[in-house]
Coordinates of C-alpha atoms in Angstrom, one line a residue:
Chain A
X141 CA 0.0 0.0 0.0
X142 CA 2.9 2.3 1.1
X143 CA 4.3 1.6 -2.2
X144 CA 1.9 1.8 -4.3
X145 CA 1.1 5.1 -3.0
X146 CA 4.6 6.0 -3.6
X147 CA 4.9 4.5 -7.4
X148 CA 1.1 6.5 -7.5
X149 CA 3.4 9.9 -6.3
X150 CA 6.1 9.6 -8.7
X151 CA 4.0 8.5 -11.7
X152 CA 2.0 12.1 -10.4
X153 CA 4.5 14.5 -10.0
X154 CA 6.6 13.2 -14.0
X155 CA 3.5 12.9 -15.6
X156 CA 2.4 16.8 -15.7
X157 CA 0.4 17.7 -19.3
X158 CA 3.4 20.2 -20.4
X159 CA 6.8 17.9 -19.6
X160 CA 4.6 14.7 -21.1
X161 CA 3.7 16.6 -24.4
X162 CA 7.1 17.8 -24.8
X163 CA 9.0 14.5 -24.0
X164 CA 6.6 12.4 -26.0
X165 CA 6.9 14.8 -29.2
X166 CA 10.9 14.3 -28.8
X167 CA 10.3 10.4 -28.7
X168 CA 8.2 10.8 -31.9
X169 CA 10.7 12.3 -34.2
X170 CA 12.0 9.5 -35.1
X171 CA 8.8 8.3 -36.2
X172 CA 8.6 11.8 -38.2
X173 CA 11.5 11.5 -40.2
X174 CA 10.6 8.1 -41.3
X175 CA 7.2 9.1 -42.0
X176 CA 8.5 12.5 -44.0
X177 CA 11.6 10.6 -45.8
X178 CA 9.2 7.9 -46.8
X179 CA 6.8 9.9 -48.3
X180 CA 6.9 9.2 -52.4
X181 CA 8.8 6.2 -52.0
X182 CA 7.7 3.1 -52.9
X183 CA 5.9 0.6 -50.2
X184 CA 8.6 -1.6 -49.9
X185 CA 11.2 1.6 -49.5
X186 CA 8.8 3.2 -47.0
X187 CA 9.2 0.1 -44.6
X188 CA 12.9 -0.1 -45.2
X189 CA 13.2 3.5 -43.9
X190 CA 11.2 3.2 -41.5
X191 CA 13.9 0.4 -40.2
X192 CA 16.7 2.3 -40.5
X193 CA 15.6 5.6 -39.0
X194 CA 14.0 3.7 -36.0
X195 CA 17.2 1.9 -35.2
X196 CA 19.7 4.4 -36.0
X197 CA 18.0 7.3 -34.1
X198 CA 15.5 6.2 -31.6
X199 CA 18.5 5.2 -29.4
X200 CA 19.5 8.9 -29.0
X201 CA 15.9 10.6 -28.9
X202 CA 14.0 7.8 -26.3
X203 CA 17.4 8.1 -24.2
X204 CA 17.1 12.1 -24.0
X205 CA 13.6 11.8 -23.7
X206 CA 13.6 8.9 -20.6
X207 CA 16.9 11.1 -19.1
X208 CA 14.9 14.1 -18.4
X209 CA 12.3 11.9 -17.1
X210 CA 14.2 10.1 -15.0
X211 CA 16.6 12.2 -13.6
X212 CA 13.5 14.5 -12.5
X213 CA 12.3 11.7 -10.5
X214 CA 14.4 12.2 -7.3
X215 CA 16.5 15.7 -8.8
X216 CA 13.3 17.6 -8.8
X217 CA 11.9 16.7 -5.1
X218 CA 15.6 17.6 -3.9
X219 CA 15.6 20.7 -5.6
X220 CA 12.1 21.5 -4.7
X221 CA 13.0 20.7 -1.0
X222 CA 10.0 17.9 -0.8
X223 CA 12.2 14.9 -0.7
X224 CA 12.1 14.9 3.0
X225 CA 8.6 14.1 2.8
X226 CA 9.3 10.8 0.7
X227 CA 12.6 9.9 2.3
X228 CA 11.2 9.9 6.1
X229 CA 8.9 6.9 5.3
X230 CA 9.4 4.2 6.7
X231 CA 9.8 2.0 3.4
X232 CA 13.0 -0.7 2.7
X233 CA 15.7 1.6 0.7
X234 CA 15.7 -0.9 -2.0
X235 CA 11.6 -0.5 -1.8
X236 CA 11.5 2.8 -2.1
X237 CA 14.2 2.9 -5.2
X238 CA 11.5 0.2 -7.0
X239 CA 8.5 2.0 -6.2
X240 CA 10.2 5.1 -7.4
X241 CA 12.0 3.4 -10.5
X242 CA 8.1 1.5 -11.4
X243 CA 6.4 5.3 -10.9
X244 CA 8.8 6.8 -13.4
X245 CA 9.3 4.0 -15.6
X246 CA 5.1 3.6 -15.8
X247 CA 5.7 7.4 -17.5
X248 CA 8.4 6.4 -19.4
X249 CA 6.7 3.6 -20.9
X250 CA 3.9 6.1 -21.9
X251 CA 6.3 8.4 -23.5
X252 CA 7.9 5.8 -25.7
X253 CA 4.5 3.8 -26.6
X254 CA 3.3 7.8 -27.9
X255 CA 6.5 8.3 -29.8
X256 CA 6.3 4.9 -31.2
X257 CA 2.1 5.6 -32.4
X258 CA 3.7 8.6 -34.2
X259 CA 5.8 6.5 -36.4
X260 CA 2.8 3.3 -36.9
X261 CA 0.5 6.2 -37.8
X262 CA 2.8 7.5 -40.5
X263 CA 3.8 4.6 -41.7
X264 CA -0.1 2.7 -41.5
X265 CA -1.1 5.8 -43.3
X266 CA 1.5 6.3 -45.7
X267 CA 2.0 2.4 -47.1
X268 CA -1.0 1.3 -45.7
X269 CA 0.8 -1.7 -43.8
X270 CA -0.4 -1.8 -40.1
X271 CA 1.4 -4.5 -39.2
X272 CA 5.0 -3.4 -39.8
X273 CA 5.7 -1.1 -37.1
X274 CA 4.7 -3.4 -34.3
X275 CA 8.3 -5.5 -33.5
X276 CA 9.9 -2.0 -32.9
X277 CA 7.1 -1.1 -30.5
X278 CA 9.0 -3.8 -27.5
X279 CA 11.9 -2.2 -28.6
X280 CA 10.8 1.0 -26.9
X281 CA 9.3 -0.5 -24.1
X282 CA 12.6 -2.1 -23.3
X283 CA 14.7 1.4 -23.8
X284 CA 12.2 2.9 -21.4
X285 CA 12.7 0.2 -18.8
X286 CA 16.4 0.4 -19.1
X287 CA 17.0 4.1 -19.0
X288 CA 14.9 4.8 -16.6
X289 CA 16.8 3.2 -14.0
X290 CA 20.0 4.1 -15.1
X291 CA 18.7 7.9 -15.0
X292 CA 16.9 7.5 -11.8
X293 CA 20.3 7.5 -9.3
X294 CA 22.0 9.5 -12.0
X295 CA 19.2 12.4 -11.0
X296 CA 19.9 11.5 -7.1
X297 CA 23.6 11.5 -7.3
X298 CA 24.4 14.1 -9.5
X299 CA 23.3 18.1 -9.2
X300 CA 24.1 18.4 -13.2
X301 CA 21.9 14.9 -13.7
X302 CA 21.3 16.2 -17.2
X303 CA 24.8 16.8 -18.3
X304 CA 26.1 13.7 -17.0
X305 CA 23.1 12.0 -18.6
X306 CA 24.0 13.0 -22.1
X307 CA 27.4 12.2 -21.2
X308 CA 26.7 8.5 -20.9
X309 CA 24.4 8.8 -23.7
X310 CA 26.7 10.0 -26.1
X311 CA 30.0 9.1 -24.6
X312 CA 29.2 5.8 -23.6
X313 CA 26.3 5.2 -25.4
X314 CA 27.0 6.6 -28.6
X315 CA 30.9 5.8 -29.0
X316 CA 32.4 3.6 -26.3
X317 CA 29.7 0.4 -26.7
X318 CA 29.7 1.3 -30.5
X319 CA 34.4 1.2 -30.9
X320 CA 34.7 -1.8 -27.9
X321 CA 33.5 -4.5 -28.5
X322 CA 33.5 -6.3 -25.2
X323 CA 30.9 -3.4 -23.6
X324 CA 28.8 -3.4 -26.4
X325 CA 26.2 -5.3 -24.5
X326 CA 26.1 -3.2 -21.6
X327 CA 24.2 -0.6 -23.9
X328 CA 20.6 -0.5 -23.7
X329 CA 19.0 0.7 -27.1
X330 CA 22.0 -2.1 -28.3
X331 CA 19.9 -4.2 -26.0
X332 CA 16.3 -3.5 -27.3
X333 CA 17.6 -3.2 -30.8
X334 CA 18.6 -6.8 -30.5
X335 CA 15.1 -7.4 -29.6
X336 CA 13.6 -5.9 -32.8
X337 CA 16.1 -7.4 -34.9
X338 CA 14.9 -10.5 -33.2
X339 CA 11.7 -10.6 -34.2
X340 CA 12.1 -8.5 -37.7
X341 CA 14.5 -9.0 -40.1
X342 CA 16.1 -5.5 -40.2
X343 CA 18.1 -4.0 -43.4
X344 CA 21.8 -4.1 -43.3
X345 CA 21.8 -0.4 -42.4
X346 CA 19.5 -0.4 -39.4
X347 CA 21.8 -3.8 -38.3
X348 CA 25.0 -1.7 -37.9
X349 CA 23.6 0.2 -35.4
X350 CA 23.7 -3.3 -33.3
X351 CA 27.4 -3.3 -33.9
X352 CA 28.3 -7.1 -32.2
X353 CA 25.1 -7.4 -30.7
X354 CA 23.2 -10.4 -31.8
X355 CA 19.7 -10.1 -32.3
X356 CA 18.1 -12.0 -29.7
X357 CA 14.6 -11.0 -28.0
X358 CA 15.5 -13.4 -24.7
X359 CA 19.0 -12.4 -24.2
X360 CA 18.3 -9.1 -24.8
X361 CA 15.2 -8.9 -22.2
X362 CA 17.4 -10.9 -19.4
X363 CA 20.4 -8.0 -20.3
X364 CA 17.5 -5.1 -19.4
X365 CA 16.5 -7.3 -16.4
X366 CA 20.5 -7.3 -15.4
X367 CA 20.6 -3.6 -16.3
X368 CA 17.7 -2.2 -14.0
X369 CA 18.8 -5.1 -11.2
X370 CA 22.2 -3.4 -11.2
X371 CA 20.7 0.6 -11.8
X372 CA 18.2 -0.5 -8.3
X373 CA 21.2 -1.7 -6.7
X374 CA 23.2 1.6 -7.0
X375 CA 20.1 3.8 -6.5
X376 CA 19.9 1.4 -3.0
X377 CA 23.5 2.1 -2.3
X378 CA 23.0 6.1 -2.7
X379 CA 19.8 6.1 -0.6
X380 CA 21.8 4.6 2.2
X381 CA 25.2 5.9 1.7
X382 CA 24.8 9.4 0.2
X383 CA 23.1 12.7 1.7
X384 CA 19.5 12.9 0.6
X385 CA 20.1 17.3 1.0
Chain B
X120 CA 18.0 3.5 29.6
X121 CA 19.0 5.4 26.3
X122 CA 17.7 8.9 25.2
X123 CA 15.6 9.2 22.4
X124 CA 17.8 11.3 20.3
X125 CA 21.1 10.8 20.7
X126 CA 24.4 12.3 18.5
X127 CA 27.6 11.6 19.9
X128 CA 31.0 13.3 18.8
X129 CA 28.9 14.1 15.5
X130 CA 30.6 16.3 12.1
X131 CA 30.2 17.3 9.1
X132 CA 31.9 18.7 6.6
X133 CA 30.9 19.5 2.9
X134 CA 34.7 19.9 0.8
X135 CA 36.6 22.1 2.7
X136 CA 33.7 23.6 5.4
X137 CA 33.2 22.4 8.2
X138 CA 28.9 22.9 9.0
X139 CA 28.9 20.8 12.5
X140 CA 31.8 19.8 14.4
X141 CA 32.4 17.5 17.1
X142 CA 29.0 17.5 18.6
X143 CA 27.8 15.5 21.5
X144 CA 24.4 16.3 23.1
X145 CA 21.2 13.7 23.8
X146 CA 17.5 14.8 23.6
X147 CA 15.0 14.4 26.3
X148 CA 11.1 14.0 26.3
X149 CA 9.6 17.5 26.1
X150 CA 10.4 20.3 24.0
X151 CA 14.1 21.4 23.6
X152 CA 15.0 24.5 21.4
X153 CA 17.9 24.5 19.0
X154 CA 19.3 28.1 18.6
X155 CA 21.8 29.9 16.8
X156 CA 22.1 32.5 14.3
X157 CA 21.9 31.5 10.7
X158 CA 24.7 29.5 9.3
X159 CA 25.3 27.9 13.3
X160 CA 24.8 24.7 11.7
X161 CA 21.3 24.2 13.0
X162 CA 19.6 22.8 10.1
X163 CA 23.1 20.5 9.0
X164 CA 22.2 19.1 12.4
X165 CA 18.4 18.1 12.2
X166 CA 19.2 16.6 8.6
X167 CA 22.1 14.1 10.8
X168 CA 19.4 13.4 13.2
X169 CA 16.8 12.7 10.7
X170 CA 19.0 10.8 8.1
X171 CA 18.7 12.8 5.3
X172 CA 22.4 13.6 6.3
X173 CA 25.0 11.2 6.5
X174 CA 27.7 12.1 9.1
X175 CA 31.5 12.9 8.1
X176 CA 32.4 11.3 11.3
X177 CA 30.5 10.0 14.7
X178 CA 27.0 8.2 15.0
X179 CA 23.4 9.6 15.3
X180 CA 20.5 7.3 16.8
X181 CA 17.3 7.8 17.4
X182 CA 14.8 5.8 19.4
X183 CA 17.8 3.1 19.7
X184 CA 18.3 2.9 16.1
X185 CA 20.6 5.3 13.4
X186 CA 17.6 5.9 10.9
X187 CA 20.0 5.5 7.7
X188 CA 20.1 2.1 8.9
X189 CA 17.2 1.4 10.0
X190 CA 14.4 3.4 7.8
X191 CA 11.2 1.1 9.8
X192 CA 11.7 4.0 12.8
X193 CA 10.9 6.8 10.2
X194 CA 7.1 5.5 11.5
X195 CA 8.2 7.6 14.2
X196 CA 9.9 10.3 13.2
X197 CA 8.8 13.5 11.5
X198 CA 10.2 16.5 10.3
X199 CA 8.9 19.7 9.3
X200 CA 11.4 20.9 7.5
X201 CA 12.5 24.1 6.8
X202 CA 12.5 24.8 3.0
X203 CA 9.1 26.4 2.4
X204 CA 8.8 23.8 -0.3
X205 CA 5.3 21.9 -0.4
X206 CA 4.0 20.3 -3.7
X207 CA 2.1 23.3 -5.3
X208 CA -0.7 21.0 -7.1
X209 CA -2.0 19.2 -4.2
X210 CA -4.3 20.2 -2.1
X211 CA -3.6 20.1 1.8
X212 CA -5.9 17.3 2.5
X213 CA -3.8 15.1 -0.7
X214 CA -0.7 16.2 0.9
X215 CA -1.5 15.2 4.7
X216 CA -3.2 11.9 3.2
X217 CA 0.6 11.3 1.0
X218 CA 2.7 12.0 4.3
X219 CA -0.1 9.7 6.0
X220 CA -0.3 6.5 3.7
X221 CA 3.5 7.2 2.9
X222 CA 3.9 6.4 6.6
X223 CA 1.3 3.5 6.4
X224 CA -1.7 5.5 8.3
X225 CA -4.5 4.2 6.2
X226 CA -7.4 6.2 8.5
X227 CA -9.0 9.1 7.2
X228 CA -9.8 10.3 10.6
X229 CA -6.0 10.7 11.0
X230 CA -6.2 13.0 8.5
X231 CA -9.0 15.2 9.4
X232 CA -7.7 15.2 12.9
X233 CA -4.6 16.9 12.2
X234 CA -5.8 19.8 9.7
X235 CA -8.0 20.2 12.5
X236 CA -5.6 20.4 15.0
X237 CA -4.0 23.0 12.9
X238 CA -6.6 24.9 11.9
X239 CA -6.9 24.0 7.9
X240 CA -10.2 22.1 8.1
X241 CA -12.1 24.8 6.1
X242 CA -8.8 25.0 3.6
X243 CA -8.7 21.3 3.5
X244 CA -9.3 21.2 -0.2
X245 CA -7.2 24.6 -1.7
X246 CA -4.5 23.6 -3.6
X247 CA -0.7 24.6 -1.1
X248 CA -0.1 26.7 -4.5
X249 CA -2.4 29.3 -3.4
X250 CA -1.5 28.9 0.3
X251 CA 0.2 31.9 2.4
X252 CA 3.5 30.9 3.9
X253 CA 2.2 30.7 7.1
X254 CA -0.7 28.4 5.6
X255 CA 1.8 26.0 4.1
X256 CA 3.7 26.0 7.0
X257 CA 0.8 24.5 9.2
X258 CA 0.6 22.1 6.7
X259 CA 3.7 21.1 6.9
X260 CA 3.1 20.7 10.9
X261 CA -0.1 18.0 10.0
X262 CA 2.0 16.2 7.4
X263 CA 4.4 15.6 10.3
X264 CA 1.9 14.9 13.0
X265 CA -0.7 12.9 11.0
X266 CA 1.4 9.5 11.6
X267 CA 1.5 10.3 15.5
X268 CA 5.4 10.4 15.9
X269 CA 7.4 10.1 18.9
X270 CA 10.4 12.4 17.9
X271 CA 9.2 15.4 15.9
X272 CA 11.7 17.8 14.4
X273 CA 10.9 21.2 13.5
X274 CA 13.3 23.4 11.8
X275 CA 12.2 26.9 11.9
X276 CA 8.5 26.3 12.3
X277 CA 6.8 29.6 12.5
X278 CA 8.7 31.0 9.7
X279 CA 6.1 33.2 8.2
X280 CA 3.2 32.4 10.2
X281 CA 1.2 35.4 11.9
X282 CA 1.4 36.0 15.0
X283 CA -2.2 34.4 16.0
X284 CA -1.0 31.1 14.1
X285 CA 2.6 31.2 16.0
X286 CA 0.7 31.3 18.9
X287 CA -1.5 28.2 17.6
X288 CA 1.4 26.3 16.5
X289 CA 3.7 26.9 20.0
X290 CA 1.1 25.4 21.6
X291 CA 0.8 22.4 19.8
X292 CA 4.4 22.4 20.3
X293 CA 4.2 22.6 23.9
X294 CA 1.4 20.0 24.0
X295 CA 3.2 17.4 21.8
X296 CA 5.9 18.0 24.5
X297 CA 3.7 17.8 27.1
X298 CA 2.3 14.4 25.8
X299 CA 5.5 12.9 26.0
X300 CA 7.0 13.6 22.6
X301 CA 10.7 14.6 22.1
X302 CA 10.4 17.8 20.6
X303 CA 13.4 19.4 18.4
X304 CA 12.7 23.0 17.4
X305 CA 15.1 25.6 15.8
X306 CA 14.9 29.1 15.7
X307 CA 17.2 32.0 15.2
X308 CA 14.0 34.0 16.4
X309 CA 15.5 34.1 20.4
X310 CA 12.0 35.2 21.4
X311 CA 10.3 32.0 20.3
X312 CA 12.5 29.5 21.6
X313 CA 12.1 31.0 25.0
X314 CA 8.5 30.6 24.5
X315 CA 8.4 27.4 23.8
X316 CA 11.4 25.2 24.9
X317 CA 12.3 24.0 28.8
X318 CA 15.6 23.1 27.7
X319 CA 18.2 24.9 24.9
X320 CA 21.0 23.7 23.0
X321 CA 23.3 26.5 21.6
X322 CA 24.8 26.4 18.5
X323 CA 27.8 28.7 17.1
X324 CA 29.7 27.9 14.4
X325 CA 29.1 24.6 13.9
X326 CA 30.1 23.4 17.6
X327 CA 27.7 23.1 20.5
X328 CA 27.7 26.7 22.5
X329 CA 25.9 25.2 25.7
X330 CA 22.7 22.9 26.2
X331 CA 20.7 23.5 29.4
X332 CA 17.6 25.3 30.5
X333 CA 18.3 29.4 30.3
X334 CA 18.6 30.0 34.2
X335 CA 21.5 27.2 34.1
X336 CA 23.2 28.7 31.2
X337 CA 23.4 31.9 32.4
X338 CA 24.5 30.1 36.2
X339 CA 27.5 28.7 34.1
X340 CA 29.0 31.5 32.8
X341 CA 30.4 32.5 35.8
X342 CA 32.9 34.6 34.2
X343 CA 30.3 37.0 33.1
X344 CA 29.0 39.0 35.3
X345 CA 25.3 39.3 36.3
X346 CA 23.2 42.6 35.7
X347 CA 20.5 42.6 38.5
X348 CA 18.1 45.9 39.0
X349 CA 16.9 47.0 42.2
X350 CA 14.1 49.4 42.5
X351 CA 14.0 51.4 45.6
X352 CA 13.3 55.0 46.9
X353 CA 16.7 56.1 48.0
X354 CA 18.7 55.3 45.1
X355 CA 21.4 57.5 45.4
X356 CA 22.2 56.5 49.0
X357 CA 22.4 53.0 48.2
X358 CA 24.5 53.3 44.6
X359 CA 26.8 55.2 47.0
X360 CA 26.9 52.4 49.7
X361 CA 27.4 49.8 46.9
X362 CA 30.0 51.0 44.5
X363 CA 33.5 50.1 45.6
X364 CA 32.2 47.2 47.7
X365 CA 34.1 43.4 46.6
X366 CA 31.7 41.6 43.9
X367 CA 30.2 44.9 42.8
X368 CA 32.1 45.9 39.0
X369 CA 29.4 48.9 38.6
X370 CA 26.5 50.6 39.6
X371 CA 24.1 52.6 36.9
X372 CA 21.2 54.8 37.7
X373 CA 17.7 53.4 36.0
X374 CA 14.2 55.0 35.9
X375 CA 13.4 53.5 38.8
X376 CA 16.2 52.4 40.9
X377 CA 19.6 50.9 40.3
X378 CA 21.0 48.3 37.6
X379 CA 24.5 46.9 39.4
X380 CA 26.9 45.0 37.6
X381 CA 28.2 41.9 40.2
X382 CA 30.4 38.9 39.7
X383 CA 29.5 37.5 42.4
X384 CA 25.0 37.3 42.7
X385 CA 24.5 35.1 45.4
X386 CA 26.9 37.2 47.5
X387 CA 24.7 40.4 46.3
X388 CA 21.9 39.0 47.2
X389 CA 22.4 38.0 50.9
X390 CA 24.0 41.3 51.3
X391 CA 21.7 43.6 49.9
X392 CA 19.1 43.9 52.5
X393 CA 21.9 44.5 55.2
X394 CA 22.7 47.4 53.1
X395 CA 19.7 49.2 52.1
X396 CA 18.5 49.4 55.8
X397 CA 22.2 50.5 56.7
X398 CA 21.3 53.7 54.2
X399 CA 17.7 54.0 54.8
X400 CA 16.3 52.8 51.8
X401 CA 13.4 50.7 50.9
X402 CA 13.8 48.3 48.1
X403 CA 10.6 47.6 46.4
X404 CA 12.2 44.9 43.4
X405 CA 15.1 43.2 42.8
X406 CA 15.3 41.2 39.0
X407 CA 18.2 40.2 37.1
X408 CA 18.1 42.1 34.0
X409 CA 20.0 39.5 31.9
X410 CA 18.5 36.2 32.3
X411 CA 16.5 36.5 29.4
X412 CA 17.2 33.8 26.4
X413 CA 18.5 37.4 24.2
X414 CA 21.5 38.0 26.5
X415 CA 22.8 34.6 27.4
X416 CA 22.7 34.0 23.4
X417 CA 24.7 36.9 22.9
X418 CA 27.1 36.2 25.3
X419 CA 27.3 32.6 23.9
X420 CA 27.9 34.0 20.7
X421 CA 30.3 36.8 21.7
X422 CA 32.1 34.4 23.6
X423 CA 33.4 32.9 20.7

């Protein structure tokens, strides 16, 4: 009950109409530029580009997008002064970082499923195939899972959450997991890539985005359960460890 | 039998400054006032004591247990702390009823209890956005009292609150302490503390000044000496019978009598009588003039 009214909080205070709108119309481009670039093509080059673009820059827009989410989630009440409120409760630390991770992961989730309709809805309209767009769709799901518990202790450890947000994004994210090999897995649009490549056969483009990443829906959904395991684990640490002020 | 709050040989430091250093003092039933002027380290301590703080060196623990470790005692604990940060787009009664389920009060009747206890029945329903400081800060009080806590921590309470409502919420404070609750309330405002609080602990710089109640402070700085006015009809006679006598450092005229400077009060006191009736003069009052909670702060503070 304590925690649901918790997870109830967080989902609360991140889903406000403005932030929501804003966040979701970032997770849509993607789904935009496939939709725009498609237009006059052919059917078949319409769903190839709509491959391409959704592997090779979801990635960077869901990660912004699910950062400023999910740093908010703790960085905001400490900022506001309200975290007192939410920290003197008498909940398990590694309760209160699940209830919190579930609250902002539950807006998360909505973000990426509306920046994902975007893209079916341009590219049902525009070849008339409905049926395409779905694989990608658990592919934002599992981006939305998995960056929003890295953010989350990023947003409680950090004052410049944001900065060191994109840092991992585009730093580790963008060029480390892509040049070494042997992290590659430890990326999470790598992760729910492999997912989509898993259950659609992608276009040789939109498959160098996975760099050594096999496409595998089952490996790739225990790596995001490993990912938010370890992300809960930190955010327990910092609960116990770090000053909450 | 352990105290309920209890910080021993307690610091803090953030990089190079130092907020609270070295502190060791335990917290009684009742209502004790934390006091110091601003940047004492008040607040840095009431964040140790309620965990939100993790200590640079030393151990807090409250009700038996250091909260960090232990979060289950955070049933009873509260703080009303001092930012005047509430969430803007809930109304008071959502905000009690978060604090309350958030501390696993399921009752409504907890709820209406405490906005009624602090006077916010009627504004139950307003979103805090709209509310005066002095309104958010009562609500702040029945978010920390709706789960029935046995320590409560109050860091500067009746910041913006009128003086009708300061009245209100001191005695709620005084009841709570009454009741049995340990009471921790900080003020820079020397006026309040001495309104509400048996026992003080001073704060200066970061280190604990004193702790006591304000007639034992005062007792212990024996190097200072005490100002005590004496109303009488023959002032001049007696000033003149007083001055150059051991224990006496001065001896000022006031509108109605005498204020004497003496190191050395009890002395003064037996001696007194002796003296006026030696001049001829009838004494009508004798007060010490710097007992209040003002002076001994400032000589804690100038002390330093």
């Amino acid at each position: 009950m304590t925690n649901l009214r918790l997870i109830r909080h967080v989902f609360g205070q991140l889903a406000r109409g403005r932030r929501l709108l804003g966040l979701t119309l970032l997770a849509s481009v993607p789904g935009l530029v496939a939709w725009i670039a498609g237009s006059g093509e052919s059917n078949s080059d319409r769903l190839e580009i709509y491959d391409i673009v959704i592997s090779t820059v979801s990635g960077a827009t869901l990660s912004i997008a699910v950062l400023v989410l999910g740093a908010a989630a703790m960085r905001d009440e400490r900022d506001a002064g309200t975290l007192p409120f939410l920290y003197l409760s008498p909940i398990p630390r590694w309760r209160f970082a699940l209830a919190t991770w579930l609250g902002a992961c539950g807006v998360a989730i909505l973000v990426a499923v509306g920046g994902w309709l975007v893209g079916w809805l341009g590219l049902g309209v525009g070849s008339g195939d409905w049926g395409h767009a779905w694989p990608s769709l658990p592919a934002y799901v599992a981006a939305a899972i998995g960056y929003s518990a890295i953010f989350i202790p990023v947003g409680y450890l950090f004052s410049r959450a944001i900065l060191v947000g994109l840092a991992y994004v585009f730093i580790w994210e963008g060029i480390l997991t892509t040049l070494i090999s042997g992290i590659a897995a430890s990326s999470v649009w790598k992760t729910a890539l492999s997912i989509f490549a898993d259950l659609r056969e992608l276009p040789r483009d939109a498959l160098d985005a996975l760099g050594p990443v096999l496409p595998g829906a089952g490996g790739g959904a225990a790596k995001l359960v490993g990912v938010v395991i370890v992300s809960l684990a930190i955010f327990t640490w910092a609960l116990r460890t770090r000053d909450a002020l | 039998m352990s105290r309920p709050v209890e910080v021993t040989e307690v610091s803090k430091w953030f990089g190079q400054k130092v907020a609270v250093s070295e502190v060791s003092v335990g917290f009684d039933a009742g209502v004790t006032g934390i006091l110091g002027p601003n940047g004492a380290g008040k607040t840095t301590l009431l964040r140790l004591i309620t965990g939100l703080q993790v200590p640079s060196q030393g151990s807090v623990r409250v009700l038996g247990v250091d909260p960090r470790k232990d979060p289950g005692v955070y049933s009873k604990i509260s703080l009303v702390p001092e930012d005047e940060a509430v969430y803007p787009t809930l109304t008071c009664r959502e905000f009690v009823e978060l604090n309350a389920s958030l501390a696993g009060i399921t009752k409504r009747s907890a709820t209406d209890a405490v906005l009624e206890q602090v006077a916010l029945t009627a504004d139950a329903g307003r979103r805090l956005g709209e509310f005066s400081k002095g309104m958010r800060q009562r609500a702040k009080v029945a978010a920390a009292l709706v789960s029935d806590p046995e320590v409560i921590v109050l860091d500067e309470p009746l910041n913006g609150a009128d003086p009708v409502q300061r009245a209100h919420l001191i005695e709620i404070f005084l009841d709570l302490g009454r009741s049995g609750r340990t009471v921790l309330v900080s003020s820079h405002v020397l006026a309040e503390v001495e309104r509400m609080a048996e026992q003080l602990v001073a704060m200066v710089d970061g280190r604990l000044a004193a702790e006591g109640t304000v007639g034992s402070l005062r007792a212990a700085m024996t190097d200072k000496p005490r100002i005590v006015h004496v109303s009488s009809d023959r002032p001049r006679e007696l000033a003149a019978r007083l001055v150059g006598l051991a224990g006496i450092e001065s001896v000022a005229f006031a509108p109605d009598g005498l204020e004497v400077s003496t190191t050395d009060a009890p002395g003064f006191a037996v001696r007194l009588p002796a003296d006026a009736v030696a001049v001829g003069a009838r004494i009508t009052r004798v007060v010490p003039s710097d007992e209040s909670l003002e002076s001994v702060f400032r000589y804690l503070v100038g002390s330093r």
